[in-house]
Structure formats: C-alpha cells, structure tokens
Amino acid sequence: MSAKGWPLYEVFIRTRAGLSHRHAGSLHAADDQMALDHARDTYTRRMEGVSLWVVRSDRIIASDPAENAAFFEPAEDKIYRHPTFYEIPDGVENL
Amino acid sequence: MSSKADKQAALLAYVLRLGDNALIIAQRMIERVTNEAELEEELANANFALDYIGQARLFYSYAGKLENKGRSEDDFAFQRDSREYCNFLLLEQPNGHFGDAIVRQVLFESFYVLQLEALTRSSDERLAEIAVRAEKEVRYHLRHAAQWFVRLGDGTEFSHARVAVSLQNYWRFATEFFAADAVDETMRDSFDGPDLKVLEKQWQLDVSELVADASLSLPDTVARVDGGRAGLHSEHFGYLIAEMQHLHRSHPGVTW
C-alpha cells in the first residue's frame, strides 16, 4: 500500500458552468476511479467546482522545455494576433 | 402508542438514535485521523467524519427542540452517560485495521443510506430536511467505501483474506439494524418513516451484490446482536466516551 506504487494524476476543475476546466494540482491514486474520488475529496471540499477531470500524468504529451525558443518565442513580436483592438461589450465577463 | 405525547416521545427517541449513530461512528473515524496510509485517504476520512459530526449536530439540536427542556447539542453529546446512548453496537467497535474500517462503513452505510432515503419522505418536516442533506453525504461515503471493499476483496490474496475475516467479524452486528421496536413502529405508522422489513430486503440485495463484486462470500448468519438502542453497550464503549467527553467534563462549558 505504499504510494510508490501509485501513479500520479493531474486534476482539472471547472469552477462553474460556462468556464473551462483548469489545472488544480495532482494526486496519487491506484486507479482512475480512485483518482476521481481523491480529486473530489482533496480539491472540491470548499465548493470549488461543478465538474472534475483527472488524467494520468504520464498520458499527458508535454512540450519540451529545451524547445521553448522554437515553440514560443516566434509569437512574441506579433502583437496583431491579440484581439486588443476590439471593444468588449458591456456585461460580458468572460470572452 | 396512540396519544400525541407518545408519538412525540417516539420521535424524540428516534432522532436521538440517529444522532448517537452519527456521533459514535464519527468518533471512531476521528481516532483514525493521522493514521491513514495515504494523504488522500486521510483527507477523505477526516471529511467524512466531519460530515457525521455535522449530522449529529443537526439531530441533537432538533432533539433539544423536541424535548423542550433547554438541552443543547453539546449536552446530548457530552453530558450523558453510557446507558443513555442508543447507537448501534457495530459503530462503537474498535477500529482494527483499514479493512475492518472499510467493512464497517460498507455494512452500516448500506443501511443508513436506505434509512435516510426513506426519511426524506417522512411527514415530520424537519427530520425530512435533515435526511435530504445527510443522504447525499452518506451516498458518497458509501461509494468510496464500496470501491475499497471491492478493491480489497478482489485484490491480493493477502487483502482478500484479511477483509474476509473483517466481514465475518462484523456481519453479526448488522442484525441490529433491522430489529424493529416500538419506536420504529411508531415512526413507520405515524410519521411515514422507514419500514425496516422493506429496508432489510433491499440491504440484503445491495450488500450481496457488493460481496459478490468483491469476490467474497456472505458469512453464515450467526447469533443476533442487539442492545445498542437500549443503551446496553459493549465494553469498548466506556473507553470511547471517556475520551470523547474528557475535555467537556474537565472544563464544563468550555468554548473555543
């Protein structure tokens, strides 16, 4: 029953309807069902969410930090890609 | 059991039993705090224990109101003696190992969730309100415990053997859930409360299914266990309430 044998899971919470799931943290669990329960018990004790996703950390395909330059830096000087030239209508909170 | 006073007395006794069950299982779960093998289980157990404390508070507050003698929830929890507690004997048994704790939760909560579900339809409005809230909590506890029960029973040879012994040890205590007395009958007849015969059939079905899922077999029915609701406790109970009541009895009226 040592945690050494339990894989790591990442937890995503949707805080309320209409918003997207956000990464909240990680935990250990023996299987998918247990991971979901643990996520509920660990991360939603104070009404933090209305929906939970869990995924095995080793199933996530992550970008390589060594490739950051090629991956992300070309976007740095392209201000025209930002939608900052629009006026946001009154009453719209999440765009 | 016909006069209004008799009915109210039965309702009060019933609400106190519910409060005592919640408080005593909470106390046993609290004893496990800091002793879980995994951090996530630690949080789950402590959360569930707090759910039960919350339920006990609701039941005791309501009992105080029904009794109308000015007793508070703390008075019911900390100022009574052993014979006045009417919890099921299963709930006061010592904790043992993790498998024991899981088997206890599965046996009791399989019953309790049915009891609460029936109480949501009670004609006593306040009791029905409390049951609506508690039922959701306990349904989740049971889901958690049932998954562990199957995992342990269907797991390794070692876990299977240990949890089979736990089931054998605790099985006899479940007979007490269904031993209807005058209070249960009044609840059924005058307050649209649970019919324990119906609950027993459903409980047998639910538990049999879980036991089969866990690759275990149902123990033979052995001697009946009864007495908790009459305040006749096992020897473990004195130690339990001594610890539970220590602070309140040493410092009467203490708050924080």
CSV table of C-alpha atoms in Angstrom, one decimal:
chain,number,residue,atom,x,y,z
A,1,MET,CA,0.0,0.0,0.0
A,2,SER,CA,2.9,2.3,-0.5
A,3,ALA,CA,2.4,5.5,-2.6
A,4,LYS,CA,5.5,4.4,-4.5
A,5,GLY,CA,3.3,2.1,-6.5
A,6,TRP,CA,0.5,4.6,-7.1
A,7,PRO,CA,0.7,6.6,-10.3
A,8,LEU,CA,0.4,10.3,-10.4
A,9,TYR,CA,-2.8,12.0,-11.7
A,10,GLU,CA,-3.4,15.6,-12.7
A,11,VAL,CA,-6.6,17.2,-11.6
A,12,PHE,CA,-8.7,19.7,-13.6
A,13,ILE,CA,-11.7,21.6,-12.1
A,14,ARG,CA,-14.4,23.5,-13.8
A,15,THR,CA,-15.4,26.1,-11.2
A,16,ARG,CA,-18.8,26.8,-12.7
A,17,ALA,CA,-20.9,26.2,-15.7
A,18,GLY,CA,-19.7,28.1,-18.8
A,19,LEU,CA,-16.0,28.2,-17.8
A,20,SER,CA,-13.3,25.8,-18.9
A,21,HIS,CA,-11.6,23.2,-16.7
A,22,ARG,CA,-8.4,24.5,-15.1
A,23,HIS,CA,-5.5,22.6,-13.7
A,24,ALA,CA,-5.7,22.5,-9.9
A,25,GLY,CA,-2.9,20.1,-8.8
A,26,SER,CA,-2.0,16.5,-8.7
A,27,LEU,CA,-2.5,13.4,-6.5
A,28,HIS,CA,-1.7,9.7,-6.3
A,29,ALA,CA,-4.3,7.0,-6.8
A,30,ALA,CA,-4.3,3.3,-7.6
A,31,ASP,CA,-6.8,3.6,-10.5
A,32,ASP,CA,-8.9,6.0,-12.4
A,33,GLN,CA,-12.0,5.7,-10.2
A,34,MET,CA,-9.9,6.3,-7.1
A,35,ALA,CA,-8.3,9.3,-8.7
A,36,LEU,CA,-11.6,10.9,-9.3
A,37,ASP,CA,-12.7,10.3,-5.7
A,38,HIS,CA,-9.5,11.6,-4.3
A,39,ALA,CA,-9.8,14.7,-6.5
A,40,ARG,CA,-13.3,15.3,-5.1
A,41,ASP,CA,-12.1,14.8,-1.6
A,42,THR,CA,-8.9,16.8,-2.0
A,43,TYR,CA,-9.8,19.7,-4.3
A,44,THR,CA,-13.5,20.3,-4.0
A,45,ARG,CA,-14.1,20.5,-0.3
A,46,ARG,CA,-15.0,24.2,-0.4
A,47,MET,CA,-17.3,24.1,-3.3
A,48,GLU,CA,-14.5,24.8,-5.8
A,49,GLY,CA,-16.2,23.1,-8.7
A,50,VAL,CA,-19.0,21.6,-10.7
A,51,SER,CA,-17.0,19.2,-12.8
A,52,LEU,CA,-13.8,17.3,-12.4
A,53,TRP,CA,-11.4,15.7,-14.9
A,54,VAL,CA,-8.5,13.5,-13.9
A,55,VAL,CA,-5.8,12.2,-16.2
A,56,ARG,CA,-2.7,10.1,-15.6
A,57,SER,CA,0.2,12.4,-15.6
A,58,ASP,CA,2.2,10.0,-17.9
A,59,ARG,CA,-0.5,10.2,-20.5
A,60,ILE,CA,0.0,14.0,-21.0
A,61,ILE,CA,2.1,14.9,-24.0
A,62,ALA,CA,4.1,17.9,-22.9
A,63,SER,CA,6.2,20.3,-24.8
A,64,ASP,CA,9.9,20.0,-24.3
A,65,PRO,CA,11.4,23.0,-22.3
A,66,ALA,CA,14.6,22.6,-24.5
A,67,GLU,CA,12.5,23.6,-27.5
A,68,ASN,CA,11.0,26.7,-25.9
A,69,ALA,CA,12.7,29.0,-28.2
A,70,ALA,CA,11.3,27.5,-31.4
A,71,PHE,CA,8.0,26.8,-29.8
A,72,PHE,CA,7.0,30.0,-28.2
A,73,GLU,CA,9.4,32.9,-29.0
A,74,PRO,CA,8.2,33.4,-32.6
A,75,ALA,CA,4.9,34.6,-31.1
A,76,GLU,CA,6.5,37.3,-29.0
A,77,ASP,CA,6.6,40.1,-31.6
A,78,LYS,CA,3.2,39.5,-33.3
A,79,ILE,CA,1.0,42.0,-31.5
A,80,TYR,CA,-1.5,41.9,-34.3
A,81,ARG,CA,-2.6,38.5,-33.1
A,82,HIS,CA,-4.0,39.9,-29.9
A,83,PRO,CA,-7.7,40.9,-30.0
A,84,THR,CA,-6.9,44.1,-28.2
A,85,PHE,CA,-8.3,46.3,-31.0
A,86,TYR,CA,-11.9,45.4,-30.2
A,87,GLU,CA,-14.2,47.0,-27.6
A,88,ILE,CA,-15.7,44.5,-25.2
A,89,PRO,CA,-19.4,44.9,-25.0
A,90,ASP,CA,-20.8,45.9,-21.6
A,91,GLY,CA,-21.8,43.0,-19.4
A,92,VAL,CA,-19.5,40.4,-21.0
A,93,GLU,CA,-17.4,39.0,-18.2
A,94,ASN,CA,-15.6,36.1,-19.9
A,95,LEU,CA,-14.6,36.4,-23.5
B,1,MET,CA,-48.6,4.2,21.1
B,2,SER,CA,-51.5,6.3,20.2
B,3,SER,CA,-51.6,9.6,22.1
B,4,LYS,CA,-49.9,12.6,20.7
B,5,ALA,CA,-47.4,12.6,23.6
B,6,ASP,CA,-46.4,9.0,23.0
B,7,LYS,CA,-45.8,9.8,19.3
B,8,GLN,CA,-43.7,12.8,20.2
B,9,ALA,CA,-41.7,10.7,22.7
B,10,ALA,CA,-41.0,8.1,20.0
B,11,LEU,CA,-39.9,10.8,17.5
B,12,LEU,CA,-37.5,12.2,20.1
B,13,ALA,CA,-36.1,8.8,20.9
B,14,TYR,CA,-35.7,8.1,17.1
B,15,VAL,CA,-33.9,11.4,16.5
B,16,LEU,CA,-31.5,10.8,19.4
B,17,ARG,CA,-30.7,7.3,18.0
B,18,LEU,CA,-29.8,8.9,14.7
B,19,GLY,CA,-27.7,11.5,16.5
B,20,ASP,CA,-25.9,8.8,18.5
B,21,ASN,CA,-25.2,6.7,15.5
B,22,ALA,CA,-23.7,9.7,13.7
B,23,LEU,CA,-21.6,10.8,16.7
B,24,ILE,CA,-20.2,7.4,17.6
B,25,ILE,CA,-19.1,6.5,14.1
B,26,ALA,CA,-17.6,9.9,13.8
B,27,GLN,CA,-15.6,9.4,17.0
B,28,ARG,CA,-14.2,6.1,15.7
B,29,MET,CA,-13.3,7.8,12.4
B,30,ILE,CA,-11.7,10.6,14.2
B,31,GLU,CA,-9.5,8.1,16.0
B,32,ARG,CA,-8.1,7.2,12.6
B,33,VAL,CA,-7.1,10.7,11.7
B,34,THR,CA,-3.3,10.9,11.1
B,35,ASN,CA,-3.2,7.2,10.8
B,36,GLU,CA,-4.2,6.7,7.2
B,37,ALA,CA,-1.6,5.2,4.8
B,38,GLU,CA,-2.2,7.8,2.1
B,39,LEU,CA,-2.6,11.5,2.3
B,40,GLU,CA,-5.7,11.4,0.0
B,41,GLU,CA,-7.4,8.8,2.2
B,42,GLU,CA,-6.5,10.9,5.2
B,43,LEU,CA,-8.4,13.8,3.8
B,44,ALA,CA,-11.3,11.6,2.7
B,45,ASN,CA,-11.7,10.0,6.1
B,46,ALA,CA,-11.5,13.3,8.0
B,47,ASN,CA,-14.0,14.9,5.7
B,48,PHE,CA,-16.4,12.0,6.2
B,49,ALA,CA,-16.0,12.1,9.9
B,50,LEU,CA,-16.9,15.8,9.8
B,51,ASP,CA,-19.9,15.1,7.7
B,52,TYR,CA,-21.1,12.8,10.6
B,53,ILE,CA,-20.3,15.4,13.2
B,54,GLY,CA,-22.5,17.9,11.2
B,55,GLN,CA,-25.3,15.3,11.1
B,56,ALA,CA,-25.1,14.6,14.8
B,57,ARG,CA,-25.3,18.4,15.5
B,58,LEU,CA,-28.5,18.6,13.4
B,59,PHE,CA,-30.1,15.6,15.0
B,60,TYR,CA,-29.2,16.8,18.6
B,61,SER,CA,-30.3,20.3,18.0
B,62,TYR,CA,-33.6,19.0,16.7
B,63,ALA,CA,-33.8,16.6,19.7
B,64,GLY,CA,-33.3,19.6,22.1
B,65,LYS,CA,-36.2,21.4,20.4
B,66,LEU,CA,-38.5,18.3,20.5
B,67,GLU,CA,-37.6,17.7,24.2
B,68,ASN,CA,-38.1,21.4,25.0
B,69,LYS,CA,-36.1,21.2,28.3
B,70,GLY,CA,-33.3,23.5,27.1
B,71,ARG,CA,-30.7,20.9,26.4
B,72,SER,CA,-28.2,21.9,23.7
B,73,GLU,CA,-26.4,19.7,21.2
B,74,ASP,CA,-23.3,19.7,23.5
B,75,ASP,CA,-25.5,18.5,26.4
B,76,PHE,CA,-26.6,15.5,24.3
B,77,ALA,CA,-23.1,14.8,23.0
B,78,PHE,CA,-21.0,15.3,26.2
B,79,GLN,CA,-23.3,15.3,29.3
B,80,ARG,CA,-24.9,11.9,29.1
B,81,ASP,CA,-23.7,8.6,30.5
B,82,SER,CA,-23.1,5.3,28.7
B,83,ARG,CA,-26.6,3.9,29.2
B,84,GLU,CA,-28.2,6.9,27.6
B,85,TYR,CA,-26.5,6.5,24.2
B,86,CYS,CA,-28.5,4.4,21.8
B,87,ASN,CA,-26.2,3.8,18.9
B,88,PHE,CA,-25.7,0.5,17.0
B,89,LEU,CA,-23.1,-1.7,18.7
B,90,LEU,CA,-21.3,-2.1,15.3
B,91,LEU,CA,-20.4,1.6,15.4
B,92,GLU,CA,-18.6,1.5,18.7
B,93,GLN,CA,-16.4,-1.5,18.0
B,94,PRO,CA,-12.7,-0.7,18.0
B,95,ASN,CA,-11.2,0.3,14.7
B,96,GLY,CA,-8.8,-2.6,13.9
B,97,HIS,CA,-7.1,-2.3,10.6
B,98,PHE,CA,-8.1,-0.4,7.4
B,99,GLY,CA,-10.1,-3.4,6.0
B,100,ASP,CA,-12.1,-3.5,9.3
B,101,ALA,CA,-12.9,0.2,8.9
B,102,ILE,CA,-14.0,-0.3,5.3
B,103,VAL,CA,-16.2,-3.3,6.1
B,104,ARG,CA,-17.9,-1.4,9.0
B,105,GLN,CA,-18.5,1.6,6.7
B,106,VAL,CA,-20.0,-0.6,3.9
B,107,LEU,CA,-22.3,-2.6,6.3
B,108,PHE,CA,-23.6,0.5,8.1
B,109,GLU,CA,-23.8,3.0,5.3
B,110,SER,CA,-25.6,0.5,3.0
B,111,PHE,CA,-28.2,0.5,5.7
B,112,TYR,CA,-28.0,4.2,6.7
B,113,VAL,CA,-28.4,5.5,3.1
B,114,LEU,CA,-31.6,3.5,2.8
B,115,GLN,CA,-32.8,4.7,6.1
B,116,LEU,CA,-32.2,8.3,5.2
B,117,GLU,CA,-33.7,8.0,1.8
B,118,ALA,CA,-36.9,6.7,3.4
B,119,LEU,CA,-36.8,9.5,6.0
B,120,THR,CA,-36.7,12.1,3.2
B,121,ARG,CA,-40.4,11.1,2.7
B,122,SER,CA,-41.3,11.4,6.4
B,123,SER,CA,-44.2,13.5,7.4
B,124,ASP,CA,-42.0,15.2,10.0
B,125,GLU,CA,-40.7,18.1,8.0
B,126,ARG,CA,-37.6,18.9,10.0
B,127,LEU,CA,-36.5,15.3,10.0
B,128,ALA,CA,-37.1,15.0,6.3
B,129,GLU,CA,-35.0,18.1,5.7
B,130,ILE,CA,-32.0,16.8,7.7
B,131,ALA,CA,-32.4,13.4,5.8
B,132,VAL,CA,-32.2,15.2,2.4
B,133,ARG,CA,-28.8,16.7,3.3
B,134,ALA,CA,-27.4,13.7,5.1
B,135,GLU,CA,-28.4,11.3,2.4
B,136,LYS,CA,-26.2,13.0,-0.2
B,137,GLU,CA,-23.2,12.9,2.1
B,138,VAL,CA,-23.6,9.2,3.0
B,139,ARG,CA,-24.3,8.2,-0.6
B,140,TYR,CA,-20.8,9.5,-1.4
B,141,HIS,CA,-19.2,7.9,1.7
B,142,LEU,CA,-20.7,4.6,0.6
B,143,ARG,CA,-19.5,4.9,-2.9
B,144,HIS,CA,-16.0,5.5,-1.5
B,145,ALA,CA,-16.1,2.6,1.0
B,146,ALA,CA,-17.7,0.2,-1.5
B,147,GLN,CA,-14.9,0.8,-4.0
B,148,TRP,CA,-12.3,0.0,-1.4
B,149,PHE,CA,-14.3,-3.1,-0.3
B,150,VAL,CA,-14.2,-4.4,-3.9
B,151,ARG,CA,-10.6,-3.4,-4.3
B,152,LEU,CA,-9.5,-5.2,-1.1
B,153,GLY,CA,-11.7,-8.3,-1.6
B,154,ASP,CA,-10.8,-8.6,-5.3
B,155,GLY,CA,-7.2,-7.5,-4.7
B,156,THR,CA,-4.3,-9.6,-3.5
B,157,GLU,CA,-4.5,-12.9,-1.7
B,158,PHE,CA,-3.4,-11.1,1.5
B,159,SER,CA,-6.1,-8.3,1.2
B,160,HIS,CA,-8.8,-10.8,0.3
B,161,ALA,CA,-8.0,-13.0,3.3
B,162,ARG,CA,-8.0,-10.1,5.7
B,163,VAL,CA,-11.1,-8.4,4.5
B,164,ALA,CA,-12.9,-11.8,4.6
B,165,VAL,CA,-12.2,-12.0,8.3
B,166,SER,CA,-13.4,-8.4,8.8
B,167,LEU,CA,-16.7,-9.3,7.1
B,168,GLN,CA,-17.0,-12.4,9.2
B,169,ASN,CA,-16.4,-10.5,12.4
B,170,TYR,CA,-18.8,-7.6,11.8
B,171,TRP,CA,-21.6,-9.5,10.0
B,172,ARG,CA,-23.5,-10.4,13.1
B,173,PHE,CA,-23.8,-6.8,14.2
B,174,ALA,CA,-25.9,-6.0,11.2
B,175,THR,CA,-28.9,-7.9,12.6
B,176,GLU,CA,-29.3,-5.0,15.0
B,177,PHE,CA,-30.2,-2.6,12.1
B,178,PHE,CA,-33.4,-4.4,11.4
B,179,ALA,CA,-34.7,-5.4,14.9
B,180,ALA,CA,-37.8,-3.1,14.9
B,181,ASP,CA,-39.1,-2.0,18.3
B,182,ALA,CA,-42.0,0.2,19.3
B,183,VAL,CA,-40.1,3.4,18.4
B,184,ASP,CA,-39.5,2.1,14.8
B,185,GLU,CA,-43.1,1.1,14.5
B,186,THR,CA,-44.4,4.5,15.6
B,187,MET,CA,-42.1,6.2,13.1
B,188,ARG,CA,-43.4,3.9,10.4
B,189,ASP,CA,-47.1,4.3,11.3
B,190,SER,CA,-47.3,7.9,12.5
B,191,PHE,CA,-44.5,9.7,10.7
B,192,ASP,CA,-44.3,7.9,7.3
B,193,GLY,CA,-40.9,6.6,8.4
B,194,PRO,CA,-38.9,3.6,7.1
B,195,ASP,CA,-40.4,0.1,7.1
B,196,LEU,CA,-37.4,-1.9,8.4
B,197,LYS,CA,-38.7,-5.1,6.7
B,198,VAL,CA,-38.5,-3.4,3.3
B,199,LEU,CA,-35.1,-1.9,4.1
B,200,GLU,CA,-33.8,-5.3,5.2
B,201,LYS,CA,-34.7,-6.9,1.8
B,202,GLN,CA,-33.1,-4.0,-0.1
B,203,TRP,CA,-30.0,-4.1,2.1
B,204,GLN,CA,-29.6,-7.8,1.6
B,205,LEU,CA,-29.7,-7.3,-2.1
B,206,ASP,CA,-27.3,-4.4,-2.1
B,207,VAL,CA,-24.8,-6.0,0.2
B,208,SER,CA,-24.9,-9.4,-1.6
B,209,GLU,CA,-24.1,-7.6,-4.8
B,210,LEU,CA,-21.1,-5.8,-3.3
B,211,VAL,CA,-19.9,-9.0,-1.6
B,212,ALA,CA,-20.1,-10.8,-4.9
B,213,ASP,CA,-18.2,-8.0,-6.7
B,214,ALA,CA,-15.5,-8.2,-4.1
B,215,SER,CA,-15.1,-12.0,-4.7
B,216,LEU,CA,-16.1,-12.7,-1.1
B,217,SER,CA,-18.9,-14.8,0.2
B,218,LEU,CA,-21.7,-13.9,2.6
B,219,PRO,CA,-21.0,-15.2,6.1
B,220,ASP,CA,-23.4,-17.6,7.7
B,221,THR,CA,-25.8,-15.8,9.9
B,222,VAL,CA,-24.7,-16.3,13.5
B,223,ALA,CA,-26.0,-15.2,16.8
B,224,ARG,CA,-28.0,-12.0,16.8
B,225,VAL,CA,-26.6,-8.9,18.3
B,226,ASP,CA,-28.9,-6.4,20.0
B,227,GLY,CA,-28.8,-4.0,22.8
B,228,GLY,CA,-27.4,-0.7,21.5
B,229,ARG,CA,-30.7,1.0,21.3
B,230,ALA,CA,-31.5,0.0,24.8
B,231,GLY,CA,-28.2,1.6,25.9
B,232,LEU,CA,-26.6,-1.8,26.6
B,233,HIS,CA,-23.1,-1.3,25.2
B,234,SER,CA,-20.1,-3.4,24.6
B,235,GLU,CA,-17.1,-3.0,26.9
B,236,HIS,CA,-15.4,-0.8,24.4
B,237,PHE,CA,-17.9,2.0,24.7
B,238,GLY,CA,-16.8,3.2,28.1
B,239,TYR,CA,-13.3,4.0,26.8
B,240,LEU,CA,-14.8,5.7,23.7
B,241,ILE,CA,-16.9,8.1,25.6
B,242,ALA,CA,-14.3,8.7,28.3
B,243,GLU,CA,-12.0,10.1,25.6
B,244,MET,CA,-14.8,11.8,23.7
B,245,GLN,CA,-16.2,13.6,26.8
B,246,HIS,CA,-12.9,14.2,28.6
B,247,LEU,CA,-12.4,17.9,27.5
B,248,HIS,CA,-16.0,18.8,28.1
B,249,ARG,CA,-16.2,17.2,31.5
B,250,SER,CA,-12.8,18.6,32.7
B,251,HIS,CA,-13.8,22.1,31.6
B,252,PRO,CA,-17.6,22.4,31.7
B,253,GLY,CA,-19.0,24.9,29.2
B,254,VAL,CA,-15.6,25.4,27.5
B,255,THR,CA,-15.8,27.1,24.1
B,256,TRP,CA,-13.2,28.0,21.5
